[in-house]
Coordinates of C-alpha atoms in Angstrom, one line a residue:
M57 CA 113.0 150.1 91.3
A58 CA 115.4 151.4 94.1
D59 CA 116.3 148.9 97.1
T60 CA 113.8 150.4 99.9
A61 CA 111.7 149.0 102.7
L62 CA 108.8 149.3 100.1
D63 CA 110.0 146.8 97.8
K64 CA 108.0 144.2 99.5
F65 CA 104.7 145.9 98.4
E66 CA 104.1 144.3 95.1
S67 CA 100.7 145.9 94.7
I68 CA 99.3 149.2 96.7
D69 CA 97.9 147.6 99.8
G70 CA 97.5 150.1 102.4
S71 CA 97.1 147.3 105.1
K72 CA 100.9 146.4 104.7
L73 CA 101.9 150.3 105.3
G74 CA 101.2 149.8 109.3
E75 CA 104.9 147.9 109.2
L76 CA 106.4 151.5 108.6
S77 CA 104.2 153.2 111.5
H78 CA 107.2 153.0 113.9
L79 CA 109.4 154.8 111.6
S80 CA 110.1 158.6 112.0
N81 CA 108.1 160.5 109.3
F82 CA 111.6 161.6 107.9
E83 CA 112.6 158.0 107.4
V84 CA 109.5 157.0 105.8
T85 CA 109.6 159.9 103.2
A86 CA 113.2 159.1 102.7
D87 CA 111.9 155.7 101.2
F88 CA 109.2 157.3 99.2
R89 CA 111.8 159.9 97.8
K90 CA 113.5 156.6 96.4
I91 CA 110.6 155.1 94.6
A92 CA 109.5 158.4 93.3
P93 CA 111.3 157.9 90.1
D94 CA 109.7 154.9 89.1
N95 CA 106.0 156.0 89.6
L96 CA 103.6 154.1 87.7
N97 CA 102.6 157.3 85.5
G98 CA 106.3 158.0 84.7
N99 CA 105.8 161.5 85.9
E100 CA 108.7 163.8 86.6
P101 CA 109.2 163.3 90.6
I102 CA 108.0 166.4 92.7
D103 CA 109.2 166.1 96.1
V104 CA 107.6 168.7 98.7
G105 CA 108.7 166.4 101.6
R106 CA 111.6 168.7 103.1
G107 CA 112.0 172.1 104.2
N108 CA 115.0 172.8 102.3
P109 CA 114.6 176.2 100.6
N110 CA 115.4 176.2 96.8
W111 CA 116.7 179.7 96.6
I112 CA 120.1 181.5 97.9
N113 CA 121.3 184.5 99.2
T114 CA 123.9 185.6 96.9
T115 CA 125.3 188.9 98.0
A116 CA 126.5 187.5 101.5
R117 CA 128.2 184.6 99.9
L118 CA 129.9 186.6 97.2
A119 CA 131.0 189.1 100.1
Q120 CA 132.4 185.9 102.1
G121 CA 134.7 185.2 99.0
R122 CA 135.8 188.6 98.6
M123 CA 136.9 188.9 102.3
V124 CA 138.7 185.8 102.0
E125 CA 140.7 187.2 99.0
F126 CA 141.0 190.3 100.9
G127 CA 142.4 188.2 104.1
I128 CA 144.8 186.5 101.8
K129 CA 146.3 189.6 100.1
D130 CA 146.7 191.0 103.5
S131 CA 148.4 188.0 104.7
E132 CA 150.9 188.4 101.9
R133 CA 152.0 191.5 103.3
T134 CA 154.0 189.6 106.2
F135 CA 155.6 186.7 104.1
T136 CA 155.2 184.6 101.4
K137 CA 156.9 181.3 100.4
D138 CA 156.5 178.3 97.7
N139 CA 155.8 180.6 95.1
G140 CA 152.9 182.4 96.8
S141 CA 151.0 179.4 98.1
M142 CA 152.1 180.1 101.5
A143 CA 151.4 183.5 103.2
G144 CA 151.9 185.0 106.6
Y145 CA 149.4 186.5 109.1
I146 CA 147.0 189.5 108.9
E147 CA 148.2 192.5 110.8
M148 CA 145.7 194.6 112.5
D149 CA 147.3 198.1 112.5
G150 CA 146.0 199.8 109.6
I151 CA 143.9 197.1 108.2
E152 CA 140.6 199.3 107.7
D153 CA 142.5 201.6 105.6
R154 CA 143.8 198.8 103.5
F155 CA 140.5 197.1 103.4
K156 CA 138.8 200.3 101.9
E157 CA 141.3 200.7 99.3
F158 CA 141.0 196.9 98.1
M159 CA 137.1 197.2 97.9
N160 CA 135.3 198.3 94.8
P161 CA 131.9 200.2 96.0
E162 CA 130.3 199.5 92.5
N163 CA 130.6 195.7 93.2
P164 CA 127.4 194.7 95.7
A165 CA 129.6 192.4 97.4
D166 CA 132.3 194.7 98.3
Q167 CA 129.4 197.3 99.0
L168 CA 128.0 195.1 101.4
L169 CA 131.4 194.5 103.4
L170 CA 132.0 198.3 103.3
N171 CA 128.4 198.8 104.9
T172 CA 129.1 196.1 107.4
V173 CA 132.1 197.8 108.6
K174 CA 130.5 201.2 108.4
Y175 CA 127.5 199.9 110.7
A176 CA 130.0 198.5 113.0
T177 CA 131.6 201.6 113.4
D178 CA 129.0 204.5 113.1
E179 CA 126.1 202.4 115.1
L180 CA 127.7 200.1 117.3
G181 CA 131.1 202.3 118.1
I182 CA 133.4 199.4 117.2
N183 CA 136.9 200.2 116.2
G184 CA 137.5 199.9 112.5
D185 CA 140.8 198.1 112.6
E186 CA 139.3 195.7 115.1
M187 CA 136.3 195.0 113.2
V188 CA 138.0 194.5 109.6
H189 CA 140.7 192.4 111.3
E190 CA 138.3 189.9 112.8
M191 CA 136.3 189.7 109.7
A192 CA 139.5 189.1 107.7
D193 CA 141.1 186.7 110.0
G194 CA 137.7 185.1 110.6
A195 CA 137.0 184.5 107.0
I196 CA 140.3 182.9 106.2
G197 CA 140.0 180.5 109.2
N198 CA 143.6 180.4 110.6
H199 CA 142.8 181.0 114.1
Y200 CA 140.7 179.0 116.7
P201 CA 137.8 180.8 117.6
V202 CA 138.8 183.3 120.3
P203 CA 136.4 183.7 122.6
S204 CA 135.4 180.2 122.1
R205 CA 131.6 181.0 122.4
S206 CA 131.6 183.8 119.8
L207 CA 133.9 186.3 118.0
V208 CA 133.3 189.6 119.8
N209 CA 131.8 191.6 116.8
V210 CA 130.3 188.7 115.5
E211 CA 128.1 188.6 118.6
K212 CA 127.3 192.3 118.4
I213 CA 126.1 192.1 115.0
L214 CA 124.0 189.1 115.3
N215 CA 122.4 190.6 118.5
K216 CA 121.4 193.5 116.3
Y217 CA 119.8 191.5 113.7
L218 CA 117.9 189.3 116.2
E219 CA 116.3 192.6 117.7
K220 CA 115.4 193.9 114.3
A221 CA 114.3 190.7 112.9
L222 CA 112.4 188.9 116.0
Y223 CA 111.7 191.2 118.9
R224 CA 109.4 193.8 117.5
G225 CA 110.1 196.6 119.3
A226 CA 112.1 195.0 122.7
E227 CA 115.6 196.2 123.1
L228 CA 117.5 193.2 124.2
A229 CA 120.7 193.3 121.8
N230 CA 122.7 194.6 124.8
E231 CA 121.5 192.1 127.4
T232 CA 121.9 189.0 125.2
E233 CA 124.8 186.3 124.9
L234 CA 125.0 184.4 122.0
F235 CA 126.4 180.8 121.2
P236 CA 126.8 180.2 117.3
T237 CA 126.4 176.7 116.7
E238 CA 126.4 174.4 113.9
G239 CA 122.8 175.0 112.7
G240 CA 119.6 175.1 114.8
A241 CA 119.9 171.2 115.0
A242 CA 123.2 171.6 117.3
S243 CA 121.5 174.3 119.3
M244 CA 118.8 171.9 120.4
V245 CA 121.1 169.1 121.2
Y246 CA 123.3 171.2 123.2
I247 CA 120.4 172.7 125.0
F248 CA 118.8 169.2 126.1
N249 CA 122.4 168.0 127.2
E250 CA 123.0 171.0 129.2
M251 CA 119.7 170.9 130.9
K252 CA 120.4 167.5 131.9
L253 CA 124.0 168.0 133.2
S254 CA 123.0 171.2 135.0
H255 CA 120.3 169.4 136.4
I256 CA 117.7 171.7 135.3
L257 CA 115.8 168.7 133.9
E258 CA 116.1 165.5 135.8
P259 CA 114.7 162.2 134.7
G260 CA 111.0 161.9 135.2
D261 CA 110.4 165.7 135.1
K262 CA 107.4 167.0 133.4
V263 CA 108.1 169.0 130.1
A264 CA 105.2 170.5 127.9
I265 CA 105.4 170.7 124.2
N266 CA 103.3 172.6 121.9
T267 CA 102.1 170.1 119.3
P268 CA 102.4 169.7 116.3
I269 CA 106.1 170.4 116.4
F270 CA 109.5 169.5 114.6
T271 CA 109.8 165.8 115.6
P272 CA 113.2 166.0 117.6
Y273 CA 111.5 167.9 120.2
L274 CA 109.3 165.0 120.7
E275 CA 111.9 162.3 120.1
I276 CA 114.8 163.7 122.2
P277 CA 113.2 163.9 125.6
I278 CA 112.2 160.4 125.6
L279 CA 115.4 158.9 125.1
K280 CA 116.8 157.1 127.8
E281 CA 119.5 159.6 129.0
Y282 CA 116.6 162.2 129.5
N283 CA 113.7 160.0 130.5
L284 CA 111.5 163.2 130.6
E285 CA 107.8 163.0 130.9
I286 CA 106.0 164.9 127.8
V287 CA 102.8 167.1 128.6
P288 CA 101.7 167.9 125.1
L289 CA 99.6 170.7 124.2
L290 CA 98.2 170.1 120.9
S291 CA 96.9 172.7 118.8
S292 CA 94.1 172.4 116.3
E293 CA 93.0 173.7 112.9
D294 CA 89.7 174.8 114.5
N295 CA 91.6 177.3 116.7
D296 CA 93.7 178.4 113.7
W297 CA 96.5 176.2 115.2
Q298 CA 96.8 178.3 118.1
M299 CA 97.0 176.8 122.0
T300 CA 93.8 177.6 124.0
D301 CA 94.0 179.3 127.4
E302 CA 93.3 176.3 129.1
Q303 CA 96.3 174.5 127.6
L304 CA 98.6 177.2 128.3
D305 CA 97.3 177.5 131.8
Q306 CA 98.7 174.0 132.4
L307 CA 102.1 175.7 132.3
K308 CA 101.0 177.4 135.6
D309 CA 101.8 174.0 137.3
P310 CA 105.1 174.3 139.1
S311 CA 105.6 170.2 138.2
I312 CA 106.1 171.4 134.8
K313 CA 109.7 172.4 134.6
A314 CA 109.9 173.3 130.9
F315 CA 107.9 174.3 127.8
F316 CA 109.3 173.5 124.3
D317 CA 107.9 175.5 121.3
V318 CA 108.7 176.1 117.6
N319 CA 107.2 179.4 116.7
P320 CA 106.3 179.9 113.7
T321 CA 105.3 176.5 114.2
N322 CA 106.5 173.6 112.1
P323 CA 104.2 172.1 110.3
A324 CA 101.5 174.2 111.0
A325 CA 103.3 177.5 110.0
R326 CA 101.6 179.5 112.4
A327 CA 103.0 182.4 114.5
F328 CA 101.8 182.6 118.1
S329 CA 99.1 185.1 118.7
N330 CA 99.6 188.3 120.5
H331 CA 97.0 186.8 122.9
A332 CA 98.9 183.8 123.4
L333 CA 102.0 185.9 124.1
D334 CA 100.3 187.9 126.7
K335 CA 99.0 184.6 128.2
I336 CA 102.6 183.5 128.3
K337 CA 103.7 186.2 130.4
E338 CA 101.0 185.3 132.5
V339 CA 102.2 181.9 132.6
V340 CA 105.4 183.1 133.8
E341 CA 104.4 185.3 136.6
A342 CA 102.4 182.3 138.3
N343 CA 105.4 179.8 137.4
P344 CA 108.7 182.1 137.7
K345 CA 110.8 178.8 137.6
L346 CA 109.6 177.8 134.3
T347 CA 112.0 177.6 131.6
I348 CA 111.2 177.8 128.1
V349 CA 113.0 177.0 124.8
T350 CA 111.6 178.7 121.8
D351 CA 112.9 177.8 118.2
D352 CA 112.0 180.8 115.9
V353 CA 113.7 179.8 112.7
Y354 CA 110.6 180.7 110.6
G355 CA 110.0 183.8 112.5
T356 CA 111.2 186.3 109.4
F357 CA 108.2 184.7 107.3
A358 CA 105.8 186.2 109.4
E359 CA 105.2 189.9 109.1
G360 CA 105.2 191.5 112.4
F361 CA 106.6 188.4 114.4
K362 CA 107.3 188.8 118.0
T363 CA 109.3 185.9 119.7
I364 CA 108.5 184.6 123.1
Y365 CA 112.0 185.6 124.0
S366 CA 111.3 189.5 123.7
V367 CA 108.2 188.8 126.2
V368 CA 109.7 186.6 128.8
P369 CA 113.5 186.8 128.3
H370 CA 114.6 186.0 132.0
N371 CA 112.8 182.3 131.3
T372 CA 113.6 182.0 127.4
L373 CA 116.5 180.3 125.5
L374 CA 116.2 181.3 121.7
V375 CA 117.0 179.0 119.0
Y376 CA 117.6 180.7 115.5
S377 CA 118.9 179.4 112.4
F378 CA 119.9 181.3 109.1
S379 CA 119.2 178.0 106.9
K380 CA 115.6 178.6 105.7
L381 CA 115.6 182.5 104.9
F382 CA 119.1 182.6 103.3
G383 CA 119.3 179.0 101.6
V384 CA 122.3 178.1 103.8
T385 CA 121.2 174.5 105.3
G386 CA 124.8 172.9 103.9
H387 CA 126.4 175.7 105.9
R388 CA 125.1 174.6 109.6
L389 CA 124.2 178.3 110.7
G390 CA 122.5 178.4 114.1
L391 CA 122.6 179.9 117.1
T392 CA 121.4 179.8 120.9
A393 CA 120.7 183.3 122.6
A394 CA 120.4 183.8 126.4
H395 CA 119.6 186.9 128.5
K396 CA 122.3 187.8 130.7
D397 CA 120.1 187.5 133.9
N398 CA 118.1 184.0 133.3
V399 CA 116.3 181.7 135.3
F400 CA 118.8 178.8 134.1
D401 CA 121.6 180.5 136.0
Q402 CA 119.3 181.1 138.8
I403 CA 118.1 177.5 138.8
I404 CA 121.8 176.3 138.8
A405 CA 122.8 178.7 141.8
E406 CA 120.0 177.4 143.8
K407 CA 120.7 173.7 143.1
T408 CA 124.4 174.5 144.0
A409 CA 123.6 176.2 147.1
A410 CA 120.9 173.3 148.5
D411 CA 122.9 169.9 147.3
P412 CA 126.2 169.4 148.4
E413 CA 126.5 166.4 145.9
I414 CA 125.5 168.7 143.0
K415 CA 128.1 171.4 144.2
A416 CA 130.7 169.0 144.3
E417 CA 129.9 167.6 141.0
F418 CA 130.0 171.2 139.4
E419 CA 133.5 171.8 141.0
D420 CA 135.2 168.7 139.8
R421 CA 133.6 168.9 136.3
Y422 CA 134.2 172.6 135.5
S423 CA 137.3 173.6 137.6
K424 CA 139.4 172.0 134.8
V425 CA 138.3 175.0 132.6
V426 CA 137.6 177.9 134.6
T427 CA 138.7 179.5 137.9
D428 CA 135.2 179.8 139.4
P429 CA 133.2 176.7 138.6
L430 CA 130.1 177.3 140.7
H431 CA 129.4 180.6 139.0
M432 CA 130.0 179.4 135.2
K433 CA 126.9 180.7 133.3
F434 CA 124.4 178.1 131.6
I435 CA 125.5 179.5 128.0
D436 CA 129.3 178.8 128.6
R437 CA 128.6 175.5 130.1
M438 CA 126.9 174.6 126.9
V439 CA 130.2 175.8 124.9
A440 CA 132.3 173.6 127.3
D441 CA 130.0 170.5 127.3
S442 CA 129.7 170.7 123.6
R443 CA 133.2 169.8 123.4
A444 CA 133.5 167.4 126.6
I445 CA 134.9 169.8 128.7
G446 CA 138.5 168.6 127.6
L447 CA 138.4 170.5 124.2
Y448 CA 136.8 173.4 125.8
H449 CA 139.7 175.5 124.6
V450 CA 139.1 175.0 121.0
A451 CA 135.4 175.0 121.3
G452 CA 133.2 177.3 119.1
L453 CA 131.7 177.5 115.7
S454 CA 134.2 177.8 112.9
T455 CA 135.1 181.3 112.2
P456 CA 134.4 181.4 108.5
Q457 CA 130.9 180.0 109.4
Q458 CA 130.5 182.8 112.1
I459 CA 131.7 185.4 109.4
M460 CA 129.1 184.3 107.1
M461 CA 126.5 184.5 109.6
E462 CA 127.5 188.0 110.4
L463 CA 127.4 188.8 106.6
L464 CA 123.7 187.5 106.3
A465 CA 122.9 189.6 109.4
A466 CA 124.6 192.5 107.9
N467 CA 122.6 192.1 104.7
N468 CA 119.4 192.8 106.6
L469 CA 120.7 195.5 109.1
T470 CA 122.3 197.9 106.4
V471 CA 119.3 198.2 104.2
G472 CA 116.5 200.2 104.4
D473 CA 113.6 198.1 102.9
D474 CA 114.6 194.5 102.8
T475 CA 113.7 193.4 99.3
Y476 CA 115.4 190.0 99.6
L477 CA 112.9 189.3 102.9
D478 CA 110.0 190.6 101.0
A479 CA 110.9 188.3 98.0
S480 CA 111.3 185.1 100.5
R481 CA 107.7 185.9 101.5
E482 CA 106.5 186.4 98.0
V483 CA 107.9 183.3 96.9
V484 CA 106.4 180.9 99.5
G485 CA 103.1 183.1 99.0
E486 CA 102.8 182.2 95.5
R487 CA 103.4 178.5 95.9
Y488 CA 100.9 178.5 98.9
N489 CA 98.1 180.1 96.8
A490 CA 99.1 177.9 93.5
F491 CA 98.5 174.7 95.8
W492 CA 95.4 175.4 97.6
N493 CA 93.7 177.1 94.3
G494 CA 94.7 173.7 92.5
L495 CA 92.9 171.7 94.9
G496 CA 89.9 174.2 94.7
V497 CA 90.0 175.2 98.2
D498 CA 90.3 178.6 99.5
A499 CA 93.8 179.6 100.7
D500 CA 94.2 180.5 104.5
E501 CA 95.1 184.2 104.4
S502 CA 94.9 184.8 108.3
E503 CA 97.4 186.9 110.2
G504 CA 100.8 184.9 111.3
N505 CA 100.5 182.2 108.6
T506 CA 104.1 182.1 107.2
K507 CA 103.0 179.9 104.2
Y508 CA 106.3 178.0 104.5
Y509 CA 104.5 174.9 105.2
T510 CA 100.8 173.9 104.8
L511 CA 99.1 170.9 106.4
I512 CA 96.2 169.2 104.9
N513 CA 93.8 166.6 106.6
I514 CA 93.2 164.0 103.9
P515 CA 89.8 162.7 105.4
T516 CA 88.7 166.2 105.7
L517 CA 89.5 167.0 102.1
M518 CA 87.8 163.8 101.2
E519 CA 84.8 164.9 102.9
K520 CA 84.9 168.6 101.2
S521 CA 85.5 167.3 97.8
Y522 CA 83.0 164.6 98.3
N523 CA 81.0 163.6 101.5
K524 CA 81.4 162.5 105.0
D525 CA 80.2 158.9 104.1
F526 CA 83.3 158.6 101.7
S527 CA 85.8 160.1 104.2
D528 CA 84.8 157.7 107.0
W529 CA 84.8 154.8 104.3
Y530 CA 88.4 155.7 103.8
V531 CA 89.4 156.1 107.4
K532 CA 87.9 152.9 108.2
N533 CA 89.5 150.9 105.3
Y534 CA 93.1 152.4 104.8
N535 CA 96.2 153.2 106.7
Y536 CA 96.9 156.4 107.5
L537 CA 100.2 156.2 105.1
D538 CA 98.0 155.1 102.2
F539 CA 97.3 158.4 100.5
S540 CA 100.8 159.6 100.7
Y541 CA 102.2 156.0 99.4
R542 CA 100.0 156.0 96.7
L543 CA 100.8 159.5 95.7
V544 CA 104.5 158.9 95.3
R545 CA 103.8 155.4 93.9
E546 CA 101.4 156.4 91.1
F547 CA 102.3 159.9 90.3
G548 CA 106.0 160.5 91.8
A549 CA 104.8 163.1 94.3
V550 CA 106.5 162.9 97.5
I551 CA 104.6 164.6 100.7
M552 CA 105.2 164.0 104.4
D553 CA 103.0 162.3 106.9
A554 CA 102.5 164.7 109.7
S555 CA 101.7 162.3 112.7
S556 CA 105.3 162.0 113.9
F557 CA 105.2 165.9 114.2
G558 CA 102.4 165.4 116.8
A559 CA 99.4 165.9 114.4
N560 CA 96.4 163.7 114.3
K561 CA 96.7 161.0 111.9
G562 CA 95.3 162.0 108.4
Y563 CA 97.2 165.1 108.0
V564 CA 100.1 165.4 105.8
R565 CA 102.8 168.5 105.5
I566 CA 103.6 170.2 102.3
S567 CA 106.6 172.0 101.9
L568 CA 106.1 175.6 100.0
A569 CA 109.8 176.1 100.0
N570 CA 111.6 173.6 97.7
M571 CA 109.8 173.4 94.5
P572 CA 109.0 175.9 91.5
T573 CA 105.5 177.2 92.0
E574 CA 104.1 175.2 88.9
S575 CA 105.0 172.0 90.6
Y576 CA 102.3 172.9 93.5
A577 CA 99.6 173.3 91.1
K578 CA 100.7 170.1 89.5
I579 CA 100.9 168.2 92.8
A580 CA 97.1 169.6 93.5
E581 CA 96.2 168.1 90.5
Y582 CA 97.6 164.7 91.2
M583 CA 95.8 164.7 94.6
K584 CA 92.6 165.5 93.1
E585 CA 93.1 162.6 90.7
L586 CA 94.1 160.4 93.5
L587 CA 90.9 161.6 95.5
A588 CA 88.8 160.5 92.4
Q589 CA 90.3 157.2 92.5
Y590 CA 89.7 156.6 96.1
Y591 CA 86.2 157.9 95.6
A592 CA 85.6 155.5 92.7
E593 CA 86.7 152.5 94.9
Y594 CA 84.2 153.8 97.6
Q595 CA 81.2 153.9 95.0
K596 CA 82.3 150.6 93.7
N597 CA 82.2 148.8 97.2
N598 CA 79.2 150.5 98.5
K599 CA 76.5 149.6 95.6

């Protein structure tokens, strides 16, 4: 067996699993993953513990390669040396015509590139030479990002994509500024860091968090450098994983400085209801200084999705990642979006005016990189502080990554019916149904269920499958990690404990994104077999 923290468990003894309870659920699952190949039944391992999709978007990747090829060919026009392994630079004048001549409309990748340029020129009024030059020069990556926050035309394309994919009719593309980042994870880190540096959040401040939630939103605020007080707003299965009005009313308290959410939720996989969105608008009217960070990476998996950003854009920072929909987790493609008129900048201005020490701090920190440091926008401070100020001049996401994002966005913008988007929803839907049908439990078809993940309460499943006395016996006699441990140790099936997400102990998360459909029917079968084993133990101990 591999060397893991679980090696000391010579037998399956749930009481010893308490020694792992202090670890992140991702770390516990990593250890479970290591022992899966040596499971007692000799099964082929099944790992549904992570959210990495097992599909990719092909057209945008091929288009990126073709744009690199075109960029290299166009660079050779200026000069070549060393038998062609060194070329010069791309010239903008006339590049759109050269681009069109190079591309083959019969090639789907080339057609995406042609459609992207046509969309930019016809719909957005961008000069064709400027658009192609930015794409080609960005794809080959031979210049620093200029401007450092986002390439000019990339920002325009990404804004139109967000408007189409997430805003549900709200026209905000021209009012929004973007900072492409190294995945949604970097966006999260930069936001927390900047809210601290800009004195929007101070140590001891209260921040409300809709739980269950992606674990870093719970782990980052309590770090020593932030020292924030978390007010959890725990959604329940009984309310279809929606916050209640009473919970949302807590956000009207001005002592709560920020609200963090993932929408649709991870791990509960539910989009906020229209009622919840209306309630959040009401909350902001009552607490106009409330700052909101909404992480909408799963938004495209919910039909008719509407982000909080489109409801209260003045108060909201939007985090988005291309990783899940397009299968580009390794590319690290994310962004932060902020309205041009936002409460973050307003709070900074008020702090600057009211506190001479803060004013002096801002002048000293940002005067090295801008001529008017007191009016530097929050989103631009994020860029500067992401590179510790001194490297502001070389900040920004690499240009090839920005062009990849642009092409993924264009893949959605330049088609009528997005069959790729439909296919992604169908894939997770098929797996979701295979799993729940395999358990013999009716699948939840409620509106707003993305089906990217699903949560299962193991004690509740025991009660539904057998009886409440059995469920109570399990809770009394076993550690909450026991079911997950035995599932991997005996059957080689890796699932993730959900308590670190803020869910009640007993819930586990299944990712419907990363295994073939037949694997979900198989894991349901294993879970039923394990339930039967526990029930046999219950009967033996309760004769």
